[in-house]
Amino acid sequence: MSFKPKERRAAKARVAMAKAKLDALLVTDIKNIRYLTGFTGSSAYLVLTPSRVYFLTDSRYAAQSGAEVKGADIEVRICAKAVEEIHGILTGPRVGDRIGFEPDNLTYEAYLRFKKGFGNKRFIPSGGIIKTARAVKDAIELTAIKDSVGALDAGFEAARGLIAPGRKESDVAFEIEVGFKKAGADGPAFDTIIASGPRSALPHGKAGQRKMRKGELVVVDMGVLLNGYNSDETRTYCLGRPTRRQRNIYDTVAAAQEAAIKAIRPGATAKDVDAAARAYITDAGYGEYFGHGTGHGVGLDVHERPVLSPHSKDILTQGMVVTVEPGIYIPGWGGVRIEDMVLVTADGFEALTNAAKGLEDLR
Ligand code: ZN
Ligand code: ZN
């Protein structure tokens, strides 16, 4: 029962392979391999052909792959020399000449080794085949993502009690991360960002040695990795009563985020969702202080397809999970970012993240 979704995932990848006229795809991205087989180990290769999935790993993972990698068309091979084994598969009678590979997950050295002695075979960069399939989540993935979000929302609830004037950013981050582990998570999805005062103007200001002070903005951007799936959410708090400027900038980001979320539905272009947030911030006079894209897909990777940015060519479809995270960052003064995860549904969107929002008066 458990492997049916994996067969559907392979089928989805095969449709894309056929469109690209590939006879086989060499998969080297370990998360793509997990997606297709359920393997949670850290070293394996996979060859996808129109009729079979060849999964190759070494003896260290024999027992684990035996337990995890199952499926009607999956052939598990435990081997010491994977490259030679893959040569054997790709030069076999049933495999044609056009071999796709994943250029962002194959070193140049490994590429040369794979290519050696292949005569007429053509190696075609095909990094998007599995990654595009992964952008649309199935029911099992959505459950895993919602579990990850649940642990993350609890972390934000804890954060509200831990953030206070005089406390060190890194101490608060540590306590929150211990909570993630206690909730059964593998750990944080990325270095927890707690950026206070002027540091809140750094979009990726991971928690440092700084002590938070009264009256400051604090940007908290965290994620949880649970059962292989990531979550990603940001809140901005104020330590004390916000000034008029802090309030104004916060309200601008909040309204920009709302505008972008409302633009989410199947068929919407990622570019238009980005534009909805960007136009609001630009009209308010802060356009030059919003330098990054509005969002990204989340799943087995924290950042995956689709990309919500001015240059994106992605189109939203039902089942995609994306972040919406506009921000305003004023060097030397501080910044505000608000980030939520949203599922694209049949007729619009469903908010996944639920941590309390608002420029609360944390003391
Ligand atoms: Zn984030
Ligand atoms: Zn993000």
Short mmCIF file of C-alpha atoms and ligand atoms in Angstrom, two decimals:
data_model
loop_
_atom_site.label_atom_id
_atom_site.label_comp_id
_atom_site.label_asym_id
_atom_site.label_seq_id
_atom_site.Cartn_x
_atom_site.Cartn_y
_atom_site.Cartn_z
CA MET A 1 0.00 0.00 0.00
CA SER A 2 2.75 2.38 0.97
CA PHE A 3 4.58 2.30 -2.37
CA LYS A 4 1.68 3.19 -4.64
CA PRO A 5 2.36 6.96 -4.40
CA LYS A 6 5.98 6.31 -5.36
CA GLU A 7 4.87 4.52 -8.49
CA ARG A 8 2.70 7.52 -9.32
CA ARG A 9 5.71 9.81 -8.77
CA ALA A 10 7.82 7.71 -11.16
CA ALA A 11 4.98 7.81 -13.68
CA LYS A 12 4.89 11.62 -13.44
CA ALA A 13 8.64 11.79 -14.05
CA ARG A 14 8.32 9.44 -17.03
CA VAL A 15 5.83 11.77 -18.71
CA ALA A 16 8.41 14.58 -18.47
CA MET A 17 11.16 12.21 -19.66
CA ALA A 18 9.11 11.29 -22.73
CA LYS A 19 8.53 14.97 -23.52
CA ALA A 20 12.29 15.55 -23.34
CA LYS A 21 12.79 12.43 -25.49
CA LEU A 22 15.02 10.80 -22.86
CA ASP A 23 15.62 7.05 -22.93
CA ALA A 24 16.86 7.01 -19.34
CA LEU A 25 17.50 9.43 -16.49
CA LEU A 26 20.47 9.12 -14.14
CA VAL A 27 19.29 10.52 -10.78
CA THR A 28 22.04 11.64 -8.39
CA ASP A 29 20.18 14.14 -6.16
CA ILE A 30 19.59 12.14 -2.97
CA LYS A 31 16.31 13.95 -2.27
CA ASN A 32 15.04 13.08 -5.73
CA ILE A 33 15.98 9.48 -4.98
CA ARG A 34 14.06 9.66 -1.69
CA TYR A 35 11.07 11.11 -3.56
CA LEU A 36 11.01 8.21 -6.05
CA THR A 37 11.80 5.33 -3.68
CA GLY A 38 11.34 6.33 -0.02
CA PHE A 39 15.05 5.71 0.70
CA THR A 40 16.17 7.90 3.62
CA GLY A 41 19.89 7.06 3.51
CA SER A 42 22.57 9.44 2.28
CA SER A 43 24.28 7.56 -0.55
CA ALA A 44 22.63 6.01 -3.62
CA TYR A 45 22.17 6.26 -7.37
CA LEU A 46 19.06 5.71 -9.39
CA VAL A 47 18.41 5.04 -13.06
CA LEU A 48 14.88 5.66 -14.30
CA THR A 49 13.88 4.07 -17.59
CA PRO A 50 10.44 3.93 -19.23
CA SER A 51 9.79 0.54 -17.63
CA ARG A 52 12.05 0.16 -14.60
CA VAL A 53 13.62 1.91 -11.64
CA TYR A 54 17.14 0.76 -10.83
CA PHE A 55 18.19 1.67 -7.30
CA LEU A 56 21.88 1.26 -6.49
CA THR A 57 23.60 1.58 -3.15
CA ASP A 58 26.47 -0.04 -1.26
CA SER A 59 26.53 -2.68 1.47
CA ARG A 60 26.26 -0.09 4.29
CA TYR A 61 22.66 0.48 3.22
CA ALA A 62 21.66 -3.11 2.36
CA ALA A 63 19.33 -3.59 5.33
CA GLN A 64 17.90 -0.06 5.18
CA SER A 65 17.16 -0.17 1.47
CA GLY A 66 15.62 -3.62 1.91
CA ALA A 67 13.16 -2.14 4.40
CA GLU A 68 12.47 1.17 2.64
CA VAL A 69 12.80 0.69 -1.10
CA LYS A 70 9.84 -1.29 -2.38
CA GLY A 71 7.81 -1.19 -5.56
CA ALA A 72 6.67 -3.39 -8.39
CA ASP A 73 9.08 -1.89 -10.93
CA ILE A 74 12.01 -1.11 -8.58
CA GLU A 75 15.13 -3.24 -8.80
CA VAL A 76 17.51 -2.84 -5.84
CA ARG A 77 21.18 -3.54 -6.50
CA ILE A 78 23.75 -3.58 -3.71
CA CYS A 79 27.12 -3.01 -5.35
CA ALA A 80 30.65 -1.85 -4.57
CA LYS A 81 31.20 -0.19 -7.95
CA ALA A 82 28.06 1.77 -8.79
CA VAL A 83 29.47 3.53 -11.84
CA GLU A 84 30.31 0.22 -13.53
CA GLU A 85 26.91 -1.18 -12.58
CA ILE A 86 25.21 1.87 -14.11
CA HIS A 87 27.28 1.44 -17.28
CA GLY A 88 25.95 -2.08 -17.47
CA ILE A 89 22.34 -0.88 -17.18
CA LEU A 90 22.66 2.00 -19.64
CA THR A 91 24.44 -0.07 -22.29
CA GLY A 92 21.91 -2.88 -21.94
CA PRO A 93 19.79 -3.91 -24.92
CA ARG A 94 16.66 -1.98 -23.94
CA VAL A 95 18.11 1.47 -23.25
CA GLY A 96 18.33 4.04 -26.06
CA ASP A 97 20.98 6.68 -26.66
CA ARG A 98 19.62 9.77 -24.92
CA ILE A 99 20.59 9.72 -21.25
CA GLY A 100 19.49 12.56 -18.97
CA PHE A 101 21.57 13.56 -15.94
CA GLU A 102 21.22 16.10 -13.11
CA PRO A 103 23.90 18.75 -13.71
CA ASP A 104 23.50 20.44 -10.33
CA ASN A 105 24.14 17.17 -8.48
CA LEU A 106 26.95 15.54 -10.41
CA THR A 107 30.53 16.68 -10.03
CA TYR A 108 32.49 17.25 -13.22
CA GLU A 109 34.78 14.38 -12.25
CA ALA A 110 31.86 11.98 -11.81
CA TYR A 111 30.33 13.19 -15.08
CA LEU A 112 33.54 12.29 -16.94
CA ARG A 113 33.59 8.85 -15.32
CA PHE A 114 29.99 8.18 -16.36
CA LYS A 115 30.64 9.37 -19.90
CA LYS A 116 33.79 7.33 -20.42
CA GLY A 117 33.46 4.50 -22.86
CA PHE A 118 29.88 5.29 -23.86
CA GLY A 119 30.51 5.72 -27.57
CA ASN A 120 27.32 6.96 -29.21
CA LYS A 121 25.30 7.77 -26.07
CA ARG A 122 24.39 11.39 -25.55
CA PHE A 123 24.35 12.87 -22.05
CA ILE A 124 21.72 15.57 -21.75
CA PRO A 125 21.46 17.97 -18.78
CA SER A 126 17.98 17.31 -17.36
CA GLY A 127 17.95 18.85 -13.89
CA GLY A 128 14.29 19.79 -13.99
CA ILE A 129 12.61 16.43 -14.58
CA ILE A 130 12.20 15.27 -10.96
CA LYS A 131 12.31 18.75 -9.44
CA THR A 132 9.34 19.88 -11.52
CA ALA A 133 7.41 16.75 -10.50
CA ARG A 134 8.24 17.50 -6.85
CA ALA A 135 6.68 20.97 -7.03
CA VAL A 136 3.19 19.43 -6.88
CA LYS A 137 2.73 17.55 -3.61
CA ASP A 138 0.73 14.35 -3.18
CA ALA A 139 -1.41 13.52 -0.14
CA ILE A 140 1.40 11.75 1.74
CA GLU A 141 3.72 14.71 1.26
CA LEU A 142 1.05 17.18 2.38
CA THR A 143 0.55 15.23 5.60
CA ALA A 144 4.31 15.31 6.22
CA ILE A 145 4.46 19.06 5.51
CA LYS A 146 1.53 19.73 7.86
CA ASP A 147 3.27 17.74 10.63
CA SER A 148 6.40 19.83 10.10
CA VAL A 149 4.32 23.03 10.22
CA GLY A 150 2.64 21.89 13.46
CA ALA A 151 6.01 21.56 15.21
CA LEU A 152 7.07 24.93 13.77
CA ASP A 153 3.95 26.78 14.94
CA ALA A 154 4.59 25.39 18.44
CA GLY A 155 8.14 26.78 18.18
CA PHE A 156 6.77 30.25 17.45
CA GLU A 157 4.47 29.98 20.46
CA ALA A 158 7.57 29.19 22.55
CA ALA A 159 9.49 32.05 20.92
CA ARG A 160 6.91 34.57 22.08
CA GLY A 161 7.69 33.58 25.66
CA LEU A 162 11.46 33.54 25.21
CA ILE A 163 12.09 36.78 23.32
CA ALA A 164 12.68 39.61 25.80
CA PRO A 165 14.98 42.57 26.34
CA GLY A 166 18.38 41.47 27.67
CA ARG A 167 18.21 37.98 26.16
CA LYS A 168 20.80 36.83 23.65
CA GLU A 169 19.54 35.90 20.16
CA SER A 170 21.55 32.66 20.07
CA ASP A 171 20.29 31.53 23.51
CA VAL A 172 16.68 31.93 22.39
CA ALA A 173 17.39 30.09 19.12
CA PHE A 174 18.99 27.22 21.04
CA GLU A 175 16.00 26.80 23.36
CA ILE A 176 13.58 26.83 20.45
CA GLU A 177 15.65 24.25 18.55
CA VAL A 178 15.68 21.94 21.60
CA GLY A 179 11.88 22.17 21.48
CA PHE A 180 11.88 21.10 17.82
CA LYS A 181 13.90 18.01 18.73
CA LYS A 182 11.61 17.19 21.65
CA ALA A 183 8.66 17.39 19.24
CA GLY A 184 10.29 14.59 17.24
CA ALA A 185 11.84 16.71 14.51
CA ASP A 186 15.18 15.87 12.88
CA GLY A 187 16.09 19.45 13.76
CA PRO A 188 15.77 22.97 12.36
CA ALA A 189 15.35 23.12 8.58
CA PHE A 190 18.06 25.81 8.41
CA ASP A 191 20.04 28.05 10.76
CA THR A 192 17.36 29.74 12.89
CA ILE A 193 17.17 33.45 12.15
CA ILE A 194 16.66 35.74 15.12
CA ALA A 195 17.69 39.22 14.06
CA SER A 196 17.12 42.08 16.48
CA GLY A 197 17.47 45.84 16.22
CA PRO A 198 19.60 46.97 13.25
CA ARG A 199 20.34 43.29 12.49
CA SER A 200 16.68 42.86 11.51
CA ALA A 201 17.65 44.65 8.28
CA LEU A 202 19.67 41.54 7.30
CA PRO A 203 17.30 39.21 5.42
CA HIS A 204 19.39 36.21 6.56
CA GLY A 205 20.61 37.40 9.96
CA LYS A 206 21.04 34.06 11.72
CA ALA A 207 20.91 34.25 15.51
CA GLY A 208 24.11 35.79 16.90
CA GLN A 209 25.60 36.96 20.17
CA ARG A 210 23.61 40.19 20.28
CA LYS A 211 21.37 40.95 23.26
CA MET A 212 17.90 42.20 22.34
CA ARG A 213 16.80 45.60 23.61
CA LYS A 214 13.53 47.26 24.49
CA GLY A 215 11.86 49.06 21.61
CA GLU A 216 13.53 46.94 18.92
CA LEU A 217 12.07 44.91 16.10
CA VAL A 218 12.97 41.21 16.12
CA VAL A 219 12.66 39.14 12.94
CA VAL A 220 12.28 35.41 13.66
CA ASP A 221 12.53 33.11 10.60
CA MET A 222 12.51 29.41 11.41
CA GLY A 223 11.87 26.03 9.86
CA VAL A 224 11.53 22.44 11.01
CA LEU A 225 12.76 19.29 9.28
CA LEU A 226 10.44 16.41 10.18
CA ASN A 227 10.30 13.05 8.38
CA GLY A 228 12.28 14.57 5.52
CA TYR A 229 9.90 17.49 4.93
CA ASN A 230 10.58 21.14 5.68
CA SER A 231 8.54 24.08 6.92
CA ASP A 232 9.44 27.77 6.79
CA GLU A 233 7.76 30.72 8.54
CA THR A 234 8.68 34.25 9.68
CA ARG A 235 7.22 36.59 12.25
CA THR A 236 8.37 40.06 13.26
CA TYR A 237 7.85 41.18 16.84
CA CYS A 238 8.39 44.45 18.65
CA LEU A 239 9.91 44.53 22.13
CA GLY A 240 7.65 47.14 23.63
CA ARG A 241 5.32 49.67 22.11
CA PRO A 242 6.06 50.14 18.39
CA THR A 243 6.96 53.58 17.07
CA ARG A 244 4.86 55.10 14.30
CA ARG A 245 7.51 54.18 11.72
CA GLN A 246 7.79 50.59 12.95
CA ARG A 247 4.00 50.29 12.84
CA ASN A 248 3.77 51.83 9.37
CA ILE A 249 6.42 49.54 7.88
CA TYR A 250 4.92 46.48 9.54
CA ASP A 251 1.44 47.29 8.25
CA THR A 252 2.84 47.82 4.73
CA VAL A 253 4.50 44.38 4.72
CA ALA A 254 1.37 42.75 6.18
CA ALA A 255 -0.87 44.28 3.51
CA ALA A 256 1.60 43.36 0.74
CA GLN A 257 1.61 39.78 1.97
CA GLU A 258 -2.18 39.67 2.05
CA ALA A 259 -2.36 41.00 -1.52
CA ALA A 260 0.05 38.31 -2.74
CA ILE A 261 -1.73 35.48 -0.90
CA LYS A 262 -5.06 36.57 -2.38
CA ALA A 263 -3.52 36.32 -5.88
CA ILE A 264 -2.76 32.62 -5.34
CA ARG A 265 -4.90 30.18 -7.32
CA PRO A 266 -4.32 27.52 -9.98
CA GLY A 267 -3.29 29.16 -13.25
CA ALA A 268 -1.87 32.31 -11.64
CA THR A 269 1.68 33.07 -12.72
CA ALA A 270 4.32 33.12 -9.97
CA LYS A 271 5.44 36.45 -11.43
CA ASP A 272 2.00 37.99 -10.84
CA VAL A 273 1.89 36.82 -7.22
CA ASP A 274 5.30 38.44 -6.70
CA ALA A 275 4.07 41.59 -8.44
CA ALA A 276 1.05 41.86 -6.12
CA ALA A 277 3.33 42.17 -3.07
CA ARG A 278 5.96 44.23 -4.85
CA ALA A 279 3.48 46.79 -6.22
CA TYR A 280 2.04 47.38 -2.76
CA ILE A 281 5.48 47.96 -1.20
CA THR A 282 6.63 50.13 -4.11
CA ASP A 283 3.47 52.28 -3.95
CA ALA A 284 4.10 52.81 -0.23
CA GLY A 285 7.56 54.18 -1.12
CA TYR A 286 9.68 51.24 0.08
CA GLY A 287 10.34 49.47 -3.24
CA GLU A 288 14.11 49.82 -3.03
CA TYR A 289 14.10 48.06 0.36
CA PHE A 290 12.50 44.82 -0.87
CA GLY A 291 15.36 43.09 -2.67
CA HIS A 292 14.42 39.42 -2.68
CA GLY A 293 11.72 37.32 -4.34
CA THR A 294 8.29 36.99 -2.73
CA GLY A 295 8.45 33.25 -2.13
CA HIS A 296 9.47 29.72 -3.04
CA GLY A 297 8.25 26.15 -2.99
CA VAL A 298 8.88 24.06 0.14
CA GLY A 299 9.08 20.28 0.47
CA LEU A 300 12.01 17.87 0.67
CA ASP A 301 14.14 21.01 0.19
CA VAL A 302 13.53 24.30 2.01
CA HIS A 303 13.86 26.12 -1.30
CA GLU A 304 12.44 24.33 -4.31
CA ARG A 305 10.16 24.94 -7.26
CA PRO A 306 8.20 27.05 -7.99
CA VAL A 307 10.02 30.38 -7.59
CA LEU A 308 7.90 33.47 -6.86
CA SER A 309 10.00 36.30 -8.27
CA PRO A 310 9.79 39.00 -10.97
CA HIS A 311 11.65 36.77 -13.45
CA SER A 312 9.90 33.47 -12.72
CA LYS A 313 8.24 31.58 -15.56
CA ASP A 314 6.46 29.21 -13.17
CA ILE A 315 2.69 28.83 -13.16
CA LEU A 316 0.89 27.82 -9.99
CA THR A 317 -1.03 24.55 -10.01
CA GLN A 318 -3.13 22.73 -7.45
CA GLY A 319 -0.99 20.89 -4.89
CA MET A 320 1.95 23.30 -4.90
CA VAL A 321 3.15 24.54 -1.50
CA VAL A 322 4.74 27.98 -1.54
CA THR A 323 5.90 30.62 0.91
CA VAL A 324 4.77 34.23 0.67
CA GLU A 325 7.36 36.39 2.41
CA PRO A 326 7.66 40.03 1.46
CA GLY A 327 9.92 42.24 3.57
CA ILE A 328 11.25 45.75 3.97
CA TYR A 329 14.86 46.14 5.13
CA ILE A 330 16.28 49.57 5.91
CA PRO A 331 20.05 49.44 6.47
CA GLY A 332 21.07 50.71 9.90
CA TRP A 333 17.46 51.00 11.08
CA GLY A 334 15.94 47.53 10.89
CA GLY A 335 13.51 45.40 8.96
CA VAL A 336 10.23 43.53 8.86
CA ARG A 337 9.42 40.24 7.12
CA ILE A 338 6.27 38.14 7.42
CA GLU A 339 6.28 34.67 5.89
CA ASP A 340 3.58 32.04 5.63
CA MET A 341 3.26 28.75 3.77
CA VAL A 342 0.27 28.40 1.46
CA LEU A 343 -1.15 25.41 -0.39
CA VAL A 344 -2.57 26.01 -3.87
CA THR A 345 -6.05 24.41 -3.82
CA ALA A 346 -8.57 23.66 -6.58
CA ASP A 347 -10.15 27.10 -6.31
CA GLY A 348 -7.62 29.26 -4.51
CA PHE A 349 -5.39 28.72 -1.49
CA GLU A 350 -5.22 27.31 2.02
CA ALA A 351 -2.94 28.86 4.64
CA LEU A 352 -0.79 26.16 6.26
CA THR A 353 1.15 28.13 8.89
CA ASN A 354 -0.74 29.53 11.85
CA ALA A 355 1.63 31.20 14.33
CA ALA A 356 0.09 34.27 15.99
CA LYS A 357 0.58 37.32 13.81
CA GLY A 358 0.71 41.03 14.56
CA LEU A 359 3.29 43.45 15.86
CA GLU A 360 2.62 42.34 19.42
CA ASP A 361 3.89 44.22 22.35
CA LEU A 362 6.37 41.62 23.73
CA ARG A 363 7.94 42.68 26.99
ZN ZN B 1 11.94 31.68 5.99
ZN ZN B 2 11.35 31.18 2.92
#
